[in-house]
GROMACS .gro file of C-alpha atoms in nm:
model
  211
    1MET     CA    1  -1.680  -1.040   1.986
    2GLU     CA    2  -2.049  -1.102   1.924
    3SER     CA    3  -2.019  -0.964   1.571
    4LEU     CA    4  -1.721  -1.188   1.490
    5GLY     CA    5  -1.895  -1.479   1.660
    6SER     CA    6  -2.191  -1.445   1.426
    7LEU     CA    7  -1.952  -1.458   1.130
    8SER     CA    8  -1.748  -1.749   1.267
    9GLY     CA    9  -1.712  -2.024   1.011
   10THR     CA   10  -1.785  -1.790   0.719
   11PRO     CA   11  -1.540  -1.635   0.472
   12TRP     CA   12  -1.621  -1.287   0.606
   13VAL     CA   13  -1.408  -1.349   0.916
   14TYR     CA   14  -1.102  -1.396   0.696
   15VAL     CA   15  -1.190  -1.092   0.485
   16ILE     CA   16  -1.218  -0.867   0.791
   17VAL     CA   17  -0.903  -1.002   0.953
   18GLY     CA   18  -0.707  -0.993   0.627
   19LEU     CA   19  -0.798  -0.633   0.545
   20SER     CA   20  -0.716  -0.517   0.897
   21VAL     CA   21  -0.374  -0.685   0.892
   22VAL     CA   22  -0.290  -0.548   0.545
   23LEU     CA   23  -0.388  -0.192   0.633
   24ASP     CA   24  -0.229  -0.164   0.976
   25VAL     CA   25   0.115  -0.130   0.818
   26PHE     CA   26  -0.008   0.214   0.705
   27VAL     CA   27  -0.234   0.285   1.006
   28PRO     CA   28  -0.061   0.116   1.302
   29ILE     CA   29  -0.347   0.206   1.538
   30LEU     CA   30  -0.574  -0.048   1.367
   31PRO     CA   31  -0.640  -0.334   1.614
   32SER     CA   32  -0.543  -0.616   1.378
   33GLY     CA   33  -0.385  -0.823   1.656
   34VAL     CA   34  -0.697  -0.783   1.869
   35LEU     CA   35  -0.915  -0.894   1.577
   36VAL     CA   36  -0.701  -1.202   1.515
   37ILE     CA   37  -0.717  -1.296   1.884
   38THR     CA   38  -1.092  -1.234   1.903
   39ALA     CA   39  -1.159  -1.440   1.590
   40ALA     CA   40  -0.955  -1.728   1.734
   41THR     CA   41  -1.131  -1.700   2.070
   42THR     CA   42  -1.479  -1.713   1.920
   43ALA     CA   43  -1.381  -2.003   1.694
   44ALA     CA   44  -1.241  -2.197   1.990
   45GLY     CA   45  -1.579  -2.210   2.158
   46SER     CA   46  -1.648  -2.198   2.528
   47GLY     CA   47  -1.566  -2.550   2.637
   48PRO     CA   48  -1.441  -2.601   2.994
   49ALA     CA   49  -1.076  -2.656   3.070
   50ALA     CA   50  -1.134  -3.027   3.118
   51ASP     CA   51  -1.222  -3.055   2.751
   52VAL     CA   52  -0.906  -2.891   2.624
   53ALA     CA   53  -0.726  -3.216   2.540
   54ALA     CA   54  -1.024  -3.343   2.342
   55SER     CA   55  -1.082  -3.011   2.169
   56VAL     CA   56  -0.722  -2.982   2.055
   57HIS     CA   57  -0.774  -3.296   1.853
   58ASP     CA   58  -1.094  -3.166   1.698
   59GLY     CA   59  -1.025  -3.157   1.325
   60ASN     CA   60  -1.266  -2.873   1.258
   61HIS     CA   61  -1.108  -2.648   1.518
   62LEU     CA   62  -0.757  -2.721   1.401
   63ALA     CA   63  -0.850  -2.656   1.038
   64GLU     CA   64  -1.013  -2.326   1.132
   65MET     CA   65  -0.712  -2.218   1.340
   66ALA     CA   66  -0.472  -2.314   1.061
   67SER     CA   67  -0.679  -2.115   0.810
   68LEU     CA   68  -0.677  -1.814   1.040
   69VAL     CA   69  -0.298  -1.834   1.083
   70LEU     CA   70  -0.252  -1.862   0.707
   71CYS     CA   71  -0.487  -1.569   0.641
   72ALA     CA   72  -0.320  -1.339   0.894
   73ALA     CA   73   0.034  -1.436   0.789
   74THR     CA   74  -0.041  -1.391   0.418
   75ALA     CA   75  -0.207  -1.054   0.479
   76SER     CA   76   0.091  -0.946   0.690
   77VAL     CA   77   0.338  -1.024   0.411
   78LEU     CA   78   0.116  -0.860   0.150
   79GLY     CA   79   0.093  -0.538   0.353
   80ASP     CA   80   0.469  -0.541   0.408
   81LEU     CA   81   0.536  -0.576   0.035
   82VAL     CA   82   0.295  -0.295  -0.057
   83ALA     CA   83   0.462  -0.059   0.192
   84TYR     CA   84   0.806  -0.176   0.076
   85ARG     CA   85   0.729  -0.106  -0.291
   86LEU     CA   86   0.573   0.233  -0.219
   87ALA     CA   87   0.878   0.337  -0.018
   88TRP     CA   88   1.108   0.204  -0.291
   89ARG     CA   89   0.942   0.421  -0.555
   90GLY     CA   90   0.910   0.728  -0.337
   91GLY     CA   91   1.245   0.679  -0.167
   92ASP     CA   92   1.352   1.044  -0.140
   93ARG     CA   93   1.023   1.157   0.012
   94PHE     CA   94   1.013   0.870   0.264
   95ASP     CA   95   1.383   0.914   0.338
   96ARG     CA   96   1.329   1.278   0.432
   97ALA     CA   97   1.035   1.182   0.653
   98ILE     CA   98   1.238   0.915   0.831
   99GLY     CA   99   1.538   1.148   0.862
  100ARG     CA  100   1.331   1.393   1.069
  101SER     CA  101   1.301   1.133   1.347
  102ARG     CA  102   1.603   1.006   1.539
  103ARG     CA  103   1.416   0.693   1.639
  104LEU     CA  104   1.313   0.608   1.284
  105SER     CA  105   1.662   0.684   1.150
  106ALA     CA  106   1.823   0.460   1.411
  107ALA     CA  107   1.577   0.181   1.338
  108GLN     CA  108   1.648   0.210   0.966
  109GLN     CA  109   2.023   0.187   1.026
  110ARG     CA  110   1.986  -0.120   1.248
  111LEU     CA  111   1.764  -0.283   0.987
  112GLY     CA  112   2.018  -0.220   0.713
  113ALA     CA  113   2.302  -0.359   0.924
  114ALA     CA  114   2.100  -0.668   1.015
  115LEU     CA  115   2.004  -0.744   0.656
  116THR     CA  116   2.359  -0.684   0.536
  117ARG     CA  117   2.486  -0.939   0.787
  118GLY     CA  118   2.229  -1.186   0.659
  119GLY     CA  119   2.034  -1.179   0.985
  120GLY     CA  120   1.683  -1.039   0.983
  121GLY     CA  121   1.584  -1.118   1.340
  122ILE     CA  122   1.502  -0.749   1.382
  123VAL     CA  123   1.227  -0.790   1.119
  124VAL     CA  124   1.066  -1.061   1.333
  125LEU     CA  125   1.098  -0.852   1.651
  126ALA     CA  126   0.958  -0.546   1.477
  127ARG     CA  127   0.642  -0.737   1.382
  128PHE     CA  128   0.548  -0.744   1.751
  129ALA     CA  129   0.667  -0.393   1.846
  130PRO     CA  130   0.423  -0.101   1.817
  131ALA     CA  131   0.459   0.051   1.468
  132GLY     CA  132   0.773  -0.158   1.420
  133ARG     CA  133   0.634  -0.330   1.115
  134SER     CA  134   0.578   0.006   0.943
  135VAL     CA  135   0.930   0.128   1.020
  136VAL     CA  136   1.090  -0.194   0.894
  137SER     CA  137   0.886  -0.223   0.573
  138LEU     CA  138   0.924   0.142   0.478
  139GLY     CA  139   1.289   0.146   0.583
  140ALA     CA  140   1.370  -0.156   0.368
  141GLY     CA  141   1.208   0.013   0.069
  142VAL     CA  142   1.381   0.347   0.122
  143ALA     CA  143   1.718   0.171   0.155
  144HIS     CA  144   1.645  -0.025  -0.165
  145ARG     CA  145   1.702  -0.360   0.002
  146THR     CA  146   1.641  -0.644  -0.239
  147VAL     CA  147   1.328  -0.857  -0.218
  148ARG     CA  148   1.553  -1.157  -0.154
  149GLU     CA  149   1.690  -0.985   0.158
  150PHE     CA  150   1.354  -0.867   0.290
  151LEU     CA  151   1.081  -1.111   0.185
  152PRO     CA  152   1.193  -1.430   0.368
  153TRP     CA  153   1.220  -1.244   0.698
  154SER     CA  154   0.888  -1.070   0.640
  155ALA     CA  155   0.725  -1.409   0.577
  156LEU     CA  156   0.880  -1.556   0.891
  157ALA     CA  157   0.775  -1.253   1.097
  158GLY     CA  158   0.418  -1.272   0.969
  159LEU     CA  159   0.394  -1.645   1.038
  160VAL     CA  160   0.537  -1.619   1.391
  161TRP     CA  161   0.312  -1.325   1.478
  162ALA     CA  162   0.001  -1.490   1.334
  163ALA     CA  163   0.069  -1.824   1.505
  164TYR     CA  164   0.132  -1.653   1.839
  165SER     CA  165  -0.183  -1.438   1.816
  166VAL     CA  166  -0.409  -1.725   1.709
  167SER     CA  167  -0.267  -1.950   1.982
  168LEU     CA  168  -0.339  -1.685   2.245
  169GLY     CA  169  -0.699  -1.657   2.134
  170TYR     CA  170  -0.750  -2.030   2.089
  171PHE     CA  171  -0.619  -2.148   2.424
  172GLY     CA  172  -0.757  -1.844   2.605
  173GLY     CA  173  -1.101  -1.935   2.473
  174HIS     CA  174  -1.067  -2.291   2.599
  175TRP     CA  175  -0.927  -2.209   2.940
  176LEU     CA  176  -1.136  -1.901   3.024
  177GLY     CA  177  -1.432  -1.939   2.791
  178THR     CA  178  -1.550  -1.717   2.507
  179SER     CA  179  -1.572  -1.389   2.695
  180TRP     CA  180  -1.409  -1.050   2.725
  181VAL     CA  181  -1.197  -1.188   3.011
  182SER     CA  182  -1.020  -1.444   2.792
  183THR     CA  183  -0.978  -1.190   2.511
  184GLY     CA  184  -0.844  -0.934   2.758
  185PHE     CA  185  -0.580  -1.171   2.894
  186SER     CA  186  -0.480  -1.275   2.541
  187VAL     CA  187  -0.448  -0.914   2.425
  188LEU     CA  188  -0.243  -0.835   2.737
  189ALA     CA  189  -0.005  -1.120   2.648
  190LEU     CA  190   0.025  -0.976   2.296
  191PHE     CA  191   0.107  -0.630   2.434
  192ILE     CA  192   0.366  -0.778   2.670
  193ALA     CA  193   0.533  -0.947   2.372
  194GLY     CA  194   0.528  -0.613   2.188
  195SER     CA  195   0.688  -0.432   2.481
  196ALA     CA  196   0.959  -0.698   2.506
  197ALA     CA  197   1.025  -0.674   2.132
  198ALA     CA  198   1.052  -0.294   2.151
  199TYR     CA  199   1.300  -0.324   2.438
  200LEU     CA  200   1.515  -0.575   2.251
  201MET     CA  201   1.516  -0.353   1.941
  202ARG     CA  202   1.635  -0.053   2.143
  203ARG     CA  203   1.901  -0.237   2.341
  204PRO     CA  204   2.170  -0.266   2.066
  205ARG     CA  205   2.157   0.108   2.011
  206ARG     CA  206   2.210   0.176   2.381
  207GLU     CA  207   2.499  -0.067   2.401
  208THR     CA  208   2.658   0.091   2.093
  209THR     CA  209   2.615   0.438   2.244
  210ALA     CA  210   2.771   0.321   2.570
  211HIS     CA  211   3.084   0.205   2.386
   0.00000   0.00000   0.00000
């Protein structure tokens, strides 16, 4: 937090956040969500709760938060597209890798069905679920889904995830101050959202199996 705080207001914050978000589609253990939250927390400052209403209207803070959302969302879509294109070109190899896992195969089938129906809500849910983004992006490439089918939902997923993460860090910083406590609560809220998304992604498969 101290390191990001020293870089707050400089382009390096966006470079670090952007690279982390792009790369975590290939290395899901990278803490890109934590970095986004921490950057938003440090940028929010440590004003007391009584100053929240005034701070929300602070043009500088809003511009910085908007830039952070745009950076994280753009990097998310860029990483998705890179993974999608790599899987498209190496389809057979990725398909065999996915086929060795029941969970990945089931997720790929649900993704294909959702995109065929014209509904990509699973893409948005997967952006919050652990490693869900990787499964969806690679699965869409292996299945040779068109960019028109995949890209709009990827953009929506990236924007929703970025806005949620930045909001957690921003308001957590105002309400609890710029400390590990506020970051910890914000990260916990992000993990809860990820657990809920993973549950919702698994539920259709269970219902189908039950029938």
